[in-house]
Amino acid sequence: MTATTHPLPDLPAATRPSLVDGNALVGILEEAFGAAAETLTLTCGACADAVALAEAAVELAPTSAIVRSRRCTHTTLTVRWSAHDLVIDGASCQMTVQRGAR
């Protein structure tokens, strides 16, 4: 049996993730962390690089974001949101916050 390579779908430009910095996530993370979202520090589990959220590399899509270490590109955090939930996945935990619960 041979392995086959499946090409990635050609997504419309509107649905492709944008590469931005962590400042793009501050507003959405304020729902879970309040004003402290601006001062979050993320530490990569793979290379131990610790950076402020604002300095992290983020692949931002309309309803999700992947935060990567700039040093090794390992995923340090994923964030997904809908009208009802905000789901934050770290290396060893997951947090779900009901939106509008405050």
PDB file of C-alpha atoms in Angstrom:
ATOM      1  CA  MET A   1       0.000   0.000   0.000  1.00  0.00           C
ATOM      2  CA  THR A   2       1.402   3.381  -0.926  1.00  0.00           C
ATOM      3  CA  ALA A   3       0.732   6.663   0.773  1.00  0.00           C
ATOM      4  CA  THR A   4      -1.049   9.260  -1.280  1.00  0.00           C
ATOM      5  CA  THR A   5      -0.808  12.979  -0.835  1.00  0.00           C
ATOM      6  CA  HIS A   6      -4.040  14.903  -0.753  1.00  0.00           C
ATOM      7  CA  PRO A   7      -3.726  18.548  -1.764  1.00  0.00           C
ATOM      8  CA  LEU A   8      -5.187  21.159   0.523  1.00  0.00           C
ATOM      9  CA  PRO A   9      -8.441  22.613  -0.754  1.00  0.00           C
ATOM     10  CA  ASP A  10      -8.183  25.958  -2.495  1.00  0.00           C
ATOM     11  CA  LEU A  11     -10.137  28.067  -0.026  1.00  0.00           C
ATOM     12  CA  PRO A  12     -11.735  31.364  -0.984  1.00  0.00           C
ATOM     13  CA  ALA A  13      -9.631  34.330   0.162  1.00  0.00           C
ATOM     14  CA  ALA A  14     -12.291  35.326   2.713  1.00  0.00           C
ATOM     15  CA  THR A  15     -11.927  32.019   4.584  1.00  0.00           C
ATOM     16  CA  ARG A  16      -8.131  31.710   4.535  1.00  0.00           C
ATOM     17  CA  PRO A  17      -6.426  32.431   7.853  1.00  0.00           C
ATOM     18  CA  SER A  18      -4.534  35.699   8.162  1.00  0.00           C
ATOM     19  CA  LEU A  19      -1.147  35.856   9.867  1.00  0.00           C
ATOM     20  CA  VAL A  20      -1.352  38.550  12.552  1.00  0.00           C
ATOM     21  CA  ASP A  21       0.109  39.228  15.996  1.00  0.00           C
ATOM     22  CA  GLY A  22      -1.557  38.412  19.299  1.00  0.00           C
ATOM     23  CA  ASN A  23      -3.130  41.836  19.649  1.00  0.00           C
ATOM     24  CA  ALA A  24      -5.853  40.540  17.333  1.00  0.00           C
ATOM     25  CA  LEU A  25      -6.968  38.114  20.083  1.00  0.00           C
ATOM     26  CA  VAL A  26      -7.035  40.496  23.040  1.00  0.00           C
ATOM     27  CA  GLY A  27     -10.654  41.541  22.508  1.00  0.00           C
ATOM     28  CA  ILE A  28     -12.003  37.994  22.303  1.00  0.00           C
ATOM     29  CA  LEU A  29      -9.889  36.780  25.250  1.00  0.00           C
ATOM     30  CA  GLU A  30     -11.134  39.646  27.421  1.00  0.00           C
ATOM     31  CA  GLU A  31     -14.376  37.644  27.708  1.00  0.00           C
ATOM     32  CA  ALA A  32     -12.474  34.986  29.657  1.00  0.00           C
ATOM     33  CA  PHE A  33      -9.689  36.978  31.328  1.00  0.00           C
ATOM     34  CA  GLY A  34     -11.015  40.542  31.546  1.00  0.00           C
ATOM     35  CA  ALA A  35      -8.440  43.314  31.295  1.00  0.00           C
ATOM     36  CA  ALA A  36      -5.717  40.760  32.154  1.00  0.00           C
ATOM     37  CA  ALA A  37      -5.916  39.508  28.546  1.00  0.00           C
ATOM     38  CA  GLU A  38      -3.623  42.384  27.572  1.00  0.00           C
ATOM     39  CA  THR A  39      -0.870  41.063  29.858  1.00  0.00           C
ATOM     40  CA  LEU A  40      -1.066  37.310  29.155  1.00  0.00           C
ATOM     41  CA  THR A  41       2.257  35.551  28.659  1.00  0.00           C
ATOM     42  CA  LEU A  42       2.362  32.294  26.701  1.00  0.00           C
ATOM     43  CA  THR A  43       5.099  29.695  27.150  1.00  0.00           C
ATOM     44  CA  CYS A  44       5.677  27.156  24.380  1.00  0.00           C
ATOM     45  CA  GLY A  45       5.708  23.577  25.629  1.00  0.00           C
ATOM     46  CA  ALA A  46       8.135  22.548  22.896  1.00  0.00           C
ATOM     47  CA  CYS A  47      10.878  25.193  23.051  1.00  0.00           C
ATOM     48  CA  ALA A  48      10.027  26.978  26.349  1.00  0.00           C
ATOM     49  CA  ASP A  49       9.977  30.378  24.628  1.00  0.00           C
ATOM     50  CA  ALA A  50       7.848  32.748  26.730  1.00  0.00           C
ATOM     51  CA  VAL A  51       6.304  35.770  25.014  1.00  0.00           C
ATOM     52  CA  ALA A  52       3.553  38.247  25.666  1.00  0.00           C
ATOM     53  CA  LEU A  53       0.360  37.421  23.780  1.00  0.00           C
ATOM     54  CA  ALA A  54       0.819  40.610  21.733  1.00  0.00           C
ATOM     55  CA  GLU A  55       4.124  39.250  20.343  1.00  0.00           C
ATOM     56  CA  ALA A  56       2.843  35.777  19.446  1.00  0.00           C
ATOM     57  CA  ALA A  57       2.259  34.662  15.854  1.00  0.00           C
ATOM     58  CA  VAL A  58      -1.450  34.078  15.233  1.00  0.00           C
ATOM     59  CA  GLU A  59      -3.228  32.439  12.309  1.00  0.00           C
ATOM     60  CA  LEU A  60      -6.620  34.145  12.481  1.00  0.00           C
ATOM     61  CA  ALA A  61      -9.739  32.790  10.758  1.00  0.00           C
ATOM     62  CA  PRO A  62     -13.337  34.057  11.085  1.00  0.00           C
ATOM     63  CA  THR A  63     -14.212  31.822  14.090  1.00  0.00           C
ATOM     64  CA  SER A  64     -10.864  30.505  15.317  1.00  0.00           C
ATOM     65  CA  ALA A  65      -7.229  31.275  15.908  1.00  0.00           C
ATOM     66  CA  ILE A  66      -4.060  29.233  16.241  1.00  0.00           C
ATOM     67  CA  VAL A  67      -1.291  30.797  18.314  1.00  0.00           C
ATOM     68  CA  ARG A  68       2.194  29.577  17.441  1.00  0.00           C
ATOM     69  CA  SER A  69       5.637  30.018  18.909  1.00  0.00           C
ATOM     70  CA  ARG A  70       7.682  32.352  16.733  1.00  0.00           C
ATOM     71  CA  ARG A  71      10.814  30.384  17.680  1.00  0.00           C
ATOM     72  CA  CYS A  72       9.728  26.840  16.717  1.00  0.00           C
ATOM     73  CA  THR A  73       6.207  27.300  15.201  1.00  0.00           C
ATOM     74  CA  HIS A  74       4.702  24.798  17.678  1.00  0.00           C
ATOM     75  CA  THR A  75       1.036  25.490  18.484  1.00  0.00           C
ATOM     76  CA  THR A  76       0.820  26.974  21.977  1.00  0.00           C
ATOM     77  CA  LEU A  77      -2.882  27.809  22.061  1.00  0.00           C
ATOM     78  CA  THR A  78      -6.012  27.439  19.971  1.00  0.00           C
ATOM     79  CA  VAL A  79      -9.095  29.570  20.405  1.00  0.00           C
ATOM     80  CA  ARG A  80     -12.511  28.896  18.863  1.00  0.00           C
ATOM     81  CA  TRP A  81     -15.640  30.974  19.260  1.00  0.00           C
ATOM     82  CA  SER A  82     -19.270  30.943  18.274  1.00  0.00           C
ATOM     83  CA  ALA A  83     -22.282  32.975  19.302  1.00  0.00           C
ATOM     84  CA  HIS A  84     -22.569  30.764  22.407  1.00  0.00           C
ATOM     85  CA  ASP A  85     -19.103  29.607  23.473  1.00  0.00           C
ATOM     86  CA  LEU A  86     -15.476  30.625  23.644  1.00  0.00           C
ATOM     87  CA  VAL A  87     -13.205  27.560  23.754  1.00  0.00           C
ATOM     88  CA  ILE A  88      -9.545  27.975  24.693  1.00  0.00           C
ATOM     89  CA  ASP A  89      -7.282  24.935  24.250  1.00  0.00           C
ATOM     90  CA  GLY A  90      -3.811  24.859  25.737  1.00  0.00           C
ATOM     91  CA  ALA A  91      -1.278  22.056  25.752  1.00  0.00           C
ATOM     92  CA  SER A  92      -2.753  20.422  28.845  1.00  0.00           C
ATOM     93  CA  CYS A  93      -6.114  22.070  29.431  1.00  0.00           C
ATOM     94  CA  GLN A  94      -9.268  23.344  27.823  1.00  0.00           C
ATOM     95  CA  MET A  95     -11.435  26.216  29.021  1.00  0.00           C
ATOM     96  CA  THR A  96     -14.955  26.884  27.754  1.00  0.00           C
ATOM     97  CA  VAL A  97     -16.606  30.203  28.584  1.00  0.00           C
ATOM     98  CA  GLN A  98     -20.261  30.875  27.859  1.00  0.00           C
ATOM     99  CA  ARG A  99     -20.395  34.103  25.905  1.00  0.00           C
ATOM    100  CA  GLY A 100     -22.534  36.866  27.362  1.00  0.00           C
ATOM    101  CA  ALA A 101     -22.538  35.171  30.785  1.00  0.00           C
ATOM    102  CA  ARG A 102     -21.210  38.233  32.607  1.00  0.00           C
TER     103      ARG A 102
END
